Structure formats: structure tokens, C-alpha cells
Amino acid sequence: MSEEARKKAMDELVAKFAGEKADPYKNYVQGEGLDILDAQYVRNLRKVPLKPWARRGGNAAYLNHDASKSSNDCYVMEIEPGAMLKPHRQMFEEMIFVLDGRGSTKVWNNAGKSLTFEWKAGAIFGIPLNCWHQHFNGSGSAPVRYIAVTNAPPVINLYKNLDFVFSNPFEFTERFNGEPDYFAAKNDRELWTIRTNFIPDAVNLPLAIAHERGAGGQHLRFNLANSSQQGHLSQFPVQTYKKAHAHGPGAHVVILSGEGYSLCWNDGLENKPDRFDWEVGTLIVPRDGVYHQHFNTGPQPARYLAFRTGASGAKNAQGVVKCFYSKRIGGHQLDYADESQEFRRMFEEALARHNLKPAMDAAYEKELETLPPAGE
Ligand SMILES: [Fe+2]
């Protein structure tokens, strides 16, 4: 088939689905007077241009990915120096990462249960479902900027009624009832999971060892405010890269430290990857089902945060997330042994700019201990 014929066939498909592009969620964002920017790759969240948001009292922009309509979204919010946002409640869940500044948040319900906690850049916390909350900038001279990942799109598209979503009196007291230690920085851990609603410093929090993702990786998973959303932190050493994997949409990856790049490609098209160079503050949201791989090319460990839906990782019958095990046995993780040699050459070239060389041999050998035979 010629390039022209392929384009014509795709144009015909686009026309057939055009009527499904609009939805109540997008109408809502437009009605708020805010822009929706493409979330697949944002070089620096600190530089995203924002507009005033009357409902909330700050400045904001929405970032949407390919499948946000049915999964999740994110927005960037700025609170001006000395300012506060308006009290707010919403019938969807929200996870927050503070990019810049310091401040506090008050959370309360109609029964009069109220808590206030302080945070600064690097903090992560969750807003309990439909609780009143208000954010305050603690500085008179510097703005606060945070990123929030929410499941507003499926909620707004389901109920199609903003009064229901933003003025709903229902209290989920099983999720929040003013427990005094609710936003305490707990260190209650089990294997790869930390049980807490508040992480004061995600950049420096010690993580757990996770060989499954390759090359000395570290990992820590969390679930904030009894939400259906999930998050994790991952770190990988200098001169290394992680194994590639694929999963469902809506994993919002924010680079917390280090420098490098990520490759994204459709399965079978690894000869045509998209390359996204990153720095501290970059956001990458791999598209639905797309293979992606993160490479550390800088002189220090690379760490990222991922905010995602609880359903973004398909699981096998035993409950294991498929992107944690080999494609050779039906998983969604590509073994080093099966990756493109061109990727290795590209990594070597990128490291050379810092006079560094790949330190991957130990990871390649370690993989062989458990690598299933090809074609099994
Ligand atoms: Fe991923």
C-alpha cells in the first residue's frame, strides 16, 4: 500500500470517529477558560504557561494524554506569593506533587473534622475523595507550583453534571474522618509498598531494591488517601537503563533527579522510537500500550515519580502486573536479551558526552539467571 493510500484510509477513519472527540470533560475544561496541552511529553513542568482559574483562585493549565477521556488527567497549578486557593471539594480523586515553593493545606468535612499540614517542594500527598480542602502559599515572595493527577475525566463524563461533581454533600467518612495522624509522614513499609498519605520529600526518600526492572533499580509503591489511584517512585543508577515495558494509559512520569532520555515505540516498531530527552521537571506520559524505556545518561542516579490509575497495569491470573515479567512468557516487559542493538549504541553515544561508558554487563548477566528460553 502506498503512503498516499495509507493516509487516505486513516483520514476516512478519522472522519468516522470525529463525532466522538467532544465530551463533557473537555467542555468543562474549556468552560473554565483553561488550555488543554498535550501531556505525552512536557520538557519542563516549571515552564508550562498558565492562565487564571476563577473556580480555584490560582493559575493553571490542563495536560491530557491520548486516553485521558476514560482514565485520568493532570493539571499544573500555581499559587501566587502570599495567596491561597479557594476552598474546594470534588467527586474525584487527586494526587499532588509539589514542584516549587512551600505552604500548607487544610482538609475538612461537614462534620467539622479538620486537619492542616505543611509541605514544601518535593512533597507528595492525596486529597481524600470529596473532602473540602484549601491550599495556602507559605511564602510572601515565591510562588507555589504543583502538579495534580486526578480521575476527573471519567467522573465528569459519567455524571455530566458539574453540580454533582463539585457541590455534592456526600461524606466518605471511611476515607477521611479527621484522624489526627492522617497526614503524618509514616514509614510503614512492606516489600515494595509504603503506607502513608503524605511523603514529605520524594526526592530523597529511601526506596526498596527491585531487580525485576533491571540494572540495580529501586522502587516504592504507594496509595494515597485510600484512593483507587496508585503511584510509585523509581530510581536507577548512573550508566544504566531500565528494561522496556508496556502498560495501559495514564502513567504520569515526572523526573525528580538526574538526566537522560526515554524511548517510546509501538510493539514491533522499535526501529522507529520517539525519543524524549529529560531533565528535572520533565513529564512523560507513555501512550496506551506503547513500549517505553528510560535511560540514565547523567553523572548521578535518576529518579522519577509515576502517578497513575489503579488499572493501568494489566495483571495475570495470579495478580502479577504483566509489565514486571518477560514478553517471552506472555508478560509486557522486554528482556535486555531481546532489545534492539541500536538502542545500546544510542545509549553509549549519549553517555560519551559526559565521558561515561555503559555499566550494563552485570545486569545483562543477571538477567540470564532467570531468562525464559526464546519462543517458549
Ligand atoms: Fe511504564
Coordinates of C-alpha atoms and ligand atoms in Angstrom, one line a residue:
M1 CA 0.0 0.0 0.0
S2 CA 1.4 3.4 -0.9
E3 CA 1.9 6.2 1.7
E4 CA -0.9 8.1 0.0
A5 CA -3.4 5.2 0.2
R6 CA -2.5 4.7 3.9
K7 CA -3.1 8.4 4.6
K8 CA -6.4 8.3 2.8
A9 CA -7.6 5.3 4.8
M10 CA -6.6 6.9 8.0
D11 CA -8.3 10.2 7.1
E12 CA -11.5 8.2 6.4
L13 CA -11.3 6.6 9.9
V14 CA -10.7 10.0 11.5
A15 CA -13.9 11.3 9.9
K16 CA -15.9 8.3 11.1
F17 CA -14.7 8.9 14.7
A18 CA -14.8 12.7 14.6
G19 CA -18.2 12.8 16.4
E20 CA -16.7 11.1 19.5
K21 CA -14.0 13.7 20.1
A22 CA -16.0 16.1 22.2
D23 CA -17.0 15.1 25.7
P24 CA -18.4 16.7 28.9
Y25 CA -14.9 16.7 30.4
K26 CA -13.4 18.7 27.6
N27 CA -16.4 21.1 27.6
Y28 CA -15.8 21.5 31.4
V29 CA -12.1 22.5 30.9
Q30 CA -12.9 24.9 28.1
G31 CA -15.7 26.4 30.2
E32 CA -13.1 27.0 33.0
G33 CA -11.1 29.1 30.4
L34 CA -8.1 26.8 30.6
D35 CA -5.9 25.3 27.9
I36 CA -5.5 21.6 27.4
L37 CA -1.9 20.8 26.4
D38 CA -0.5 17.5 25.2
A39 CA 0.8 15.5 28.1
Q40 CA 2.8 12.9 26.2
Y41 CA 6.0 15.0 26.6
V42 CA 6.4 18.2 28.6
R43 CA 10.1 19.2 28.8
N44 CA 9.7 21.2 32.0
L45 CA 6.6 21.4 34.1
R46 CA 8.0 24.6 35.7
K47 CA 7.8 26.4 32.3
V48 CA 4.2 25.4 31.3
P49 CA 2.3 28.6 30.6
L50 CA -0.7 29.1 32.9
K51 CA -4.0 31.0 32.9
P52 CA -6.1 32.4 35.7
W53 CA -8.6 29.8 37.0
A54 CA -11.5 31.6 38.7
R55 CA -13.0 28.4 40.3
R56 CA -9.9 27.6 42.2
G57 CA -8.2 31.0 42.6
G58 CA -4.8 30.2 41.1
N59 CA -3.2 29.9 37.7
A60 CA -3.4 26.6 35.8
A61 CA -3.2 24.5 32.7
Y62 CA -4.5 21.1 31.9
L63 CA -2.3 18.3 30.5
N64 CA -4.1 15.4 28.7
H65 CA -2.8 12.2 27.1
D66 CA -4.3 10.0 24.4
A67 CA -6.7 8.1 26.6
S68 CA -7.4 10.6 29.3
K69 CA -11.1 10.6 28.4
S70 CA -11.5 7.2 30.2
S71 CA -8.6 7.2 32.6
N72 CA -7.0 10.3 34.2
D73 CA -5.7 13.7 33.6
C74 CA -3.4 16.2 35.2
Y75 CA -3.1 19.9 35.7
V76 CA -0.4 22.3 36.8
M77 CA -1.3 24.9 39.4
E78 CA 0.4 28.0 40.6
I79 CA -0.5 29.8 43.9
E80 CA 0.9 33.3 43.8
P81 CA 3.1 34.6 46.6
G82 CA 1.2 35.3 49.8
A83 CA -2.0 33.9 48.2
M84 CA -4.3 30.9 48.9
L85 CA -6.7 28.9 46.7
K86 CA -10.4 28.9 47.4
P87 CA -12.0 26.1 49.5
H88 CA -12.9 23.3 47.1
R89 CA -14.3 19.8 47.0
Q90 CA -14.7 17.4 44.1
M91 CA -16.2 13.9 43.5
F92 CA -12.9 12.6 42.0
E93 CA -9.6 11.6 43.5
E94 CA -6.4 13.7 43.3
M95 CA -2.7 13.1 44.0
I96 CA -0.4 16.1 44.3
F97 CA 3.4 16.6 43.8
V98 CA 4.8 19.9 44.9
L99 CA 7.3 21.2 42.3
D100 CA 8.2 24.6 43.9
G101 CA 7.6 26.6 47.0
R102 CA 6.2 25.8 50.4
G103 CA 2.8 26.1 52.1
S104 CA 0.1 24.3 53.8
T105 CA -3.2 22.5 53.2
K106 CA -6.4 22.4 55.3
V107 CA -8.6 19.4 54.8
W108 CA -12.1 19.1 56.5
N109 CA -15.5 17.6 56.2
N110 CA -19.0 18.9 57.0
A111 CA -18.9 17.0 60.3
G112 CA -16.3 19.5 61.5
K113 CA -13.3 17.2 61.3
S114 CA -10.4 19.3 60.2
L115 CA -6.6 18.9 59.7
T116 CA -3.9 21.3 58.5
F117 CA -0.4 20.1 57.4
E118 CA 2.6 21.8 55.9
W119 CA 4.6 20.9 52.8
K120 CA 7.4 22.1 50.6
A121 CA 8.9 21.3 47.2
G122 CA 9.3 17.5 46.8
A123 CA 6.2 16.6 48.8
I124 CA 3.5 14.2 47.7
F125 CA 0.0 13.9 49.2
G126 CA -3.5 12.8 48.3
I127 CA -6.8 14.7 48.7
P128 CA -9.4 12.4 50.3
L129 CA -12.4 12.0 48.0
N130 CA -14.9 14.9 48.2
C131 CA -13.3 16.4 51.3
W132 CA -13.2 20.2 51.5
H133 CA -9.6 21.4 51.0
Q134 CA -7.7 24.6 50.7
H135 CA -4.1 25.2 49.8
F136 CA -2.1 28.2 51.1
N137 CA 1.2 29.5 49.8
G138 CA 3.5 29.9 52.9
S139 CA 5.8 32.4 51.2
G140 CA 5.2 36.1 50.6
S141 CA 7.8 36.3 47.8
A142 CA 7.9 33.0 45.9
P143 CA 5.0 31.2 44.0
V144 CA 4.0 27.6 44.7
R145 CA 3.7 25.3 41.7
Y146 CA 2.3 21.8 41.9
I147 CA 1.1 19.1 39.6
A148 CA -2.0 17.1 40.3
V149 CA -3.2 13.8 38.7
T150 CA -6.9 13.1 39.0
N151 CA -9.6 10.9 37.7
A152 CA -11.8 13.8 36.8
P153 CA -12.3 12.8 33.1
P154 CA -14.2 9.5 33.7
V155 CA -16.2 11.0 36.6
I156 CA -17.3 14.1 34.7
N157 CA -18.0 12.1 31.6
L158 CA -20.1 9.7 33.6
Y159 CA -22.3 12.1 35.6
K160 CA -22.3 15.0 33.1
N161 CA -23.3 17.4 35.9
L162 CA -20.9 19.8 37.5
D163 CA -23.1 20.5 40.5
F164 CA -23.0 16.8 41.3
V165 CA -19.2 16.7 40.9
F166 CA -18.3 20.0 42.7
S167 CA -21.3 20.6 45.1
N168 CA -22.0 17.2 46.4
P169 CA -22.7 16.9 50.2
F170 CA -21.9 13.2 50.5
E171 CA -19.2 12.4 53.0
F172 CA -16.9 9.4 52.5
T173 CA -16.0 9.2 56.2
E174 CA -14.4 5.8 55.7
R175 CA -11.8 7.6 53.7
F176 CA -11.3 10.6 56.0
N177 CA -12.8 11.3 59.4
G178 CA -10.2 13.7 60.9
E179 CA -7.8 11.0 62.0
P180 CA -5.1 13.0 63.8
D181 CA -2.2 11.3 62.1
Y182 CA -3.8 11.2 58.7
F183 CA -1.2 13.4 57.0
A184 CA 1.7 12.3 59.2
A185 CA 4.9 11.2 57.3
K186 CA 4.5 7.5 58.1
N187 CA 7.3 5.0 57.2
D188 CA 5.1 1.8 57.5
R189 CA 6.6 -0.5 54.8
E190 CA 6.0 -3.9 53.4
L191 CA 8.2 -5.2 50.5
W192 CA 7.7 -2.5 47.7
T193 CA 4.9 -0.6 49.4
I194 CA 4.8 2.3 51.8
R195 CA 1.6 3.0 53.6
T196 CA 1.2 6.7 54.0
N197 CA -0.9 9.6 52.8
F198 CA 2.0 12.1 52.9
I199 CA 5.6 11.8 51.6
P200 CA 7.4 15.0 52.7
D201 CA 10.5 14.5 50.4
A202 CA 10.0 12.2 47.5
V203 CA 13.4 13.2 46.0
N204 CA 15.3 11.7 48.9
L205 CA 13.0 9.0 50.3
P206 CA 14.9 5.6 50.5
L207 CA 13.4 3.1 48.1
A208 CA 13.4 -0.7 48.0
I209 CA 15.6 -2.9 45.7
A210 CA 13.7 -4.1 42.6
H211 CA 15.9 -6.3 40.3
E212 CA 12.8 -7.1 38.3
R213 CA 13.1 -3.8 36.4
G214 CA 16.8 -4.4 35.6
A215 CA 20.1 -2.8 36.3
G216 CA 20.1 -2.1 40.1
G217 CA 16.7 -0.5 40.1
Q218 CA 14.9 0.7 43.2
H219 CA 11.2 1.1 43.6
L220 CA 8.5 2.1 46.1
R221 CA 4.7 2.0 45.6
F222 CA 2.1 4.0 47.4
N223 CA -1.7 4.6 47.6
L224 CA -2.8 7.9 49.0
A225 CA -5.9 8.7 50.9
N226 CA -7.5 5.3 50.2
S227 CA -7.8 6.2 46.6
S228 CA -8.3 4.0 43.6
Q229 CA -5.3 5.7 42.0
Q230 CA -1.7 4.5 42.5
G231 CA 1.7 5.9 42.5
H232 CA 5.3 4.8 42.7
L233 CA 8.9 6.1 42.8
S234 CA 11.7 4.5 40.8
Q235 CA 15.4 5.1 40.7
F236 CA 18.2 3.7 38.6
P237 CA 22.0 4.0 38.9
V238 CA 24.4 6.0 36.8
Q239 CA 25.5 4.5 33.4
T240 CA 22.4 2.2 33.4
Y241 CA 19.0 1.9 31.8
K242 CA 15.8 0.1 32.7
K243 CA 14.1 -2.7 30.9
A244 CA 11.4 -1.6 28.4
H245 CA 7.8 -2.4 29.2
A246 CA 4.3 -1.5 28.2
H247 CA 1.0 -1.0 30.1
G248 CA -2.3 0.9 29.9
P249 CA -2.6 4.6 29.6
G250 CA -2.2 7.4 32.2
A251 CA 1.1 6.8 33.9
H252 CA 2.4 10.4 34.5
V253 CA 6.1 10.1 34.9
V254 CA 7.8 13.2 36.5
I255 CA 11.6 13.3 36.6
L256 CA 12.8 14.1 40.1
S257 CA 16.5 13.9 39.7
G258 CA 19.1 13.1 37.0
E259 CA 19.2 13.5 33.3
G260 CA 18.6 11.2 30.4
Y261 CA 16.0 10.2 27.8
S262 CA 13.2 7.8 27.2
L263 CA 12.3 5.9 24.1
C264 CA 8.7 5.1 23.2
W265 CA 7.6 2.8 20.4
N266 CA 4.7 0.7 19.3
D267 CA 5.4 -3.0 19.7
G268 CA 7.2 -4.3 16.6
L269 CA 8.2 -0.8 15.5
E270 CA 11.3 -0.4 17.7
N271 CA 13.2 0.8 14.6
K272 CA 11.1 4.0 14.8
P273 CA 11.2 5.0 18.5
D274 CA 10.2 8.5 19.7
R275 CA 13.0 9.9 21.8
F276 CA 12.2 12.3 24.7
D277 CA 15.2 13.9 26.4
W278 CA 14.5 14.7 30.0
E279 CA 15.7 16.8 33.0
V280 CA 14.4 17.5 36.4
G281 CA 10.8 18.6 35.9
T282 CA 10.1 16.7 32.7
L283 CA 6.7 14.9 32.3
I284 CA 6.3 11.9 30.1
V285 CA 3.0 10.0 29.7
P286 CA 3.6 6.9 27.5
R287 CA 0.7 6.3 25.2
D288 CA -1.7 3.4 25.7
G289 CA 0.1 0.1 25.2
V290 CA 3.3 1.7 23.9
Y291 CA 6.7 0.2 24.9
H292 CA 8.9 2.7 26.7
Q293 CA 12.4 2.6 28.2
H294 CA 14.2 5.0 30.5
F295 CA 18.0 5.7 30.1
N296 CA 20.2 7.5 32.7
T297 CA 22.9 9.4 30.8
G298 CA 24.0 11.8 33.6
P299 CA 26.5 11.6 36.3
Q300 CA 24.0 10.9 39.1
P301 CA 21.2 8.4 39.9
A302 CA 18.0 9.2 38.0
R303 CA 14.7 9.1 40.0
Y304 CA 11.1 9.6 38.8
L305 CA 7.7 9.7 40.2
A306 CA 4.8 8.0 38.5
F307 CA 1.1 8.9 39.2
R308 CA -1.3 6.5 37.5
T309 CA -4.7 4.9 37.7
G310 CA -5.1 1.7 39.7
A311 CA -6.0 -0.1 36.5
S312 CA -3.1 0.9 34.2
G313 CA -1.2 -2.3 34.6
A314 CA -2.8 -5.5 33.2
K315 CA -2.4 -8.4 35.6
N316 CA -2.1 -12.2 35.0
A317 CA -4.4 -14.7 36.7
Q318 CA -2.1 -14.7 39.8
G319 CA -2.4 -10.9 40.2
V320 CA 1.1 -10.1 38.9
V321 CA 1.4 -6.9 36.8
K322 CA 2.4 -8.1 33.4
C323 CA 4.9 -5.3 32.8
F324 CA 7.0 -6.8 35.5
Y325 CA 7.8 -10.0 33.6
S326 CA 9.1 -11.2 30.3
K327 CA 7.5 -10.9 26.9
R328 CA 8.9 -14.4 26.3
I329 CA 6.3 -15.9 28.7
G330 CA 3.4 -13.5 27.9
G331 CA 4.4 -10.5 30.0
H332 CA 4.8 -7.0 28.9
Q333 CA 8.5 -6.4 29.7
L334 CA 11.1 -6.7 27.1
D335 CA 14.3 -8.5 28.2
Y336 CA 17.6 -6.9 27.6
A337 CA 18.5 -10.0 25.6
D338 CA 15.8 -9.1 23.1
E339 CA 16.3 -5.4 22.8
S340 CA 17.5 -3.5 19.7
Q341 CA 21.3 -3.3 19.4
E342 CA 20.7 0.2 18.0
F343 CA 19.3 1.2 21.5
R344 CA 22.6 0.1 23.0
R345 CA 24.6 2.2 20.5
M346 CA 22.4 5.2 21.2
F347 CA 23.0 4.9 25.0
E348 CA 26.7 4.6 24.5
E349 CA 26.8 7.7 22.4
A350 CA 24.7 9.7 24.9
L351 CA 26.9 8.7 27.8
A352 CA 30.1 9.6 25.9
R353 CA 29.0 13.3 26.1
H354 CA 29.8 13.0 29.9
N355 CA 32.9 10.9 29.3
L356 CA 30.9 7.9 30.7
K357 CA 30.5 4.4 29.4
P358 CA 27.6 1.9 29.9
A359 CA 27.8 -0.2 33.1
M360 CA 25.3 -2.8 32.0
D361 CA 27.2 -6.0 31.7
A362 CA 26.3 -7.2 35.3
A363 CA 22.6 -6.5 34.5
Y364 CA 22.8 -8.5 31.2
E365 CA 24.4 -11.4 33.1
K366 CA 22.0 -11.3 36.0
E367 CA 19.1 -11.5 33.6
L368 CA 20.4 -14.8 32.1
E369 CA 19.8 -16.5 35.6
T370 CA 16.0 -16.3 35.1
L371 CA 15.6 -15.6 31.4
P372 CA 13.0 -17.9 29.9
P373 CA 14.0 -19.6 26.6
A374 CA 13.1 -17.6 23.5
G375 CA 9.9 -18.8 21.8
E376 CA 8.6 -20.7 24.9
Ligands
FE1 FE 5.9 2.4 32.5

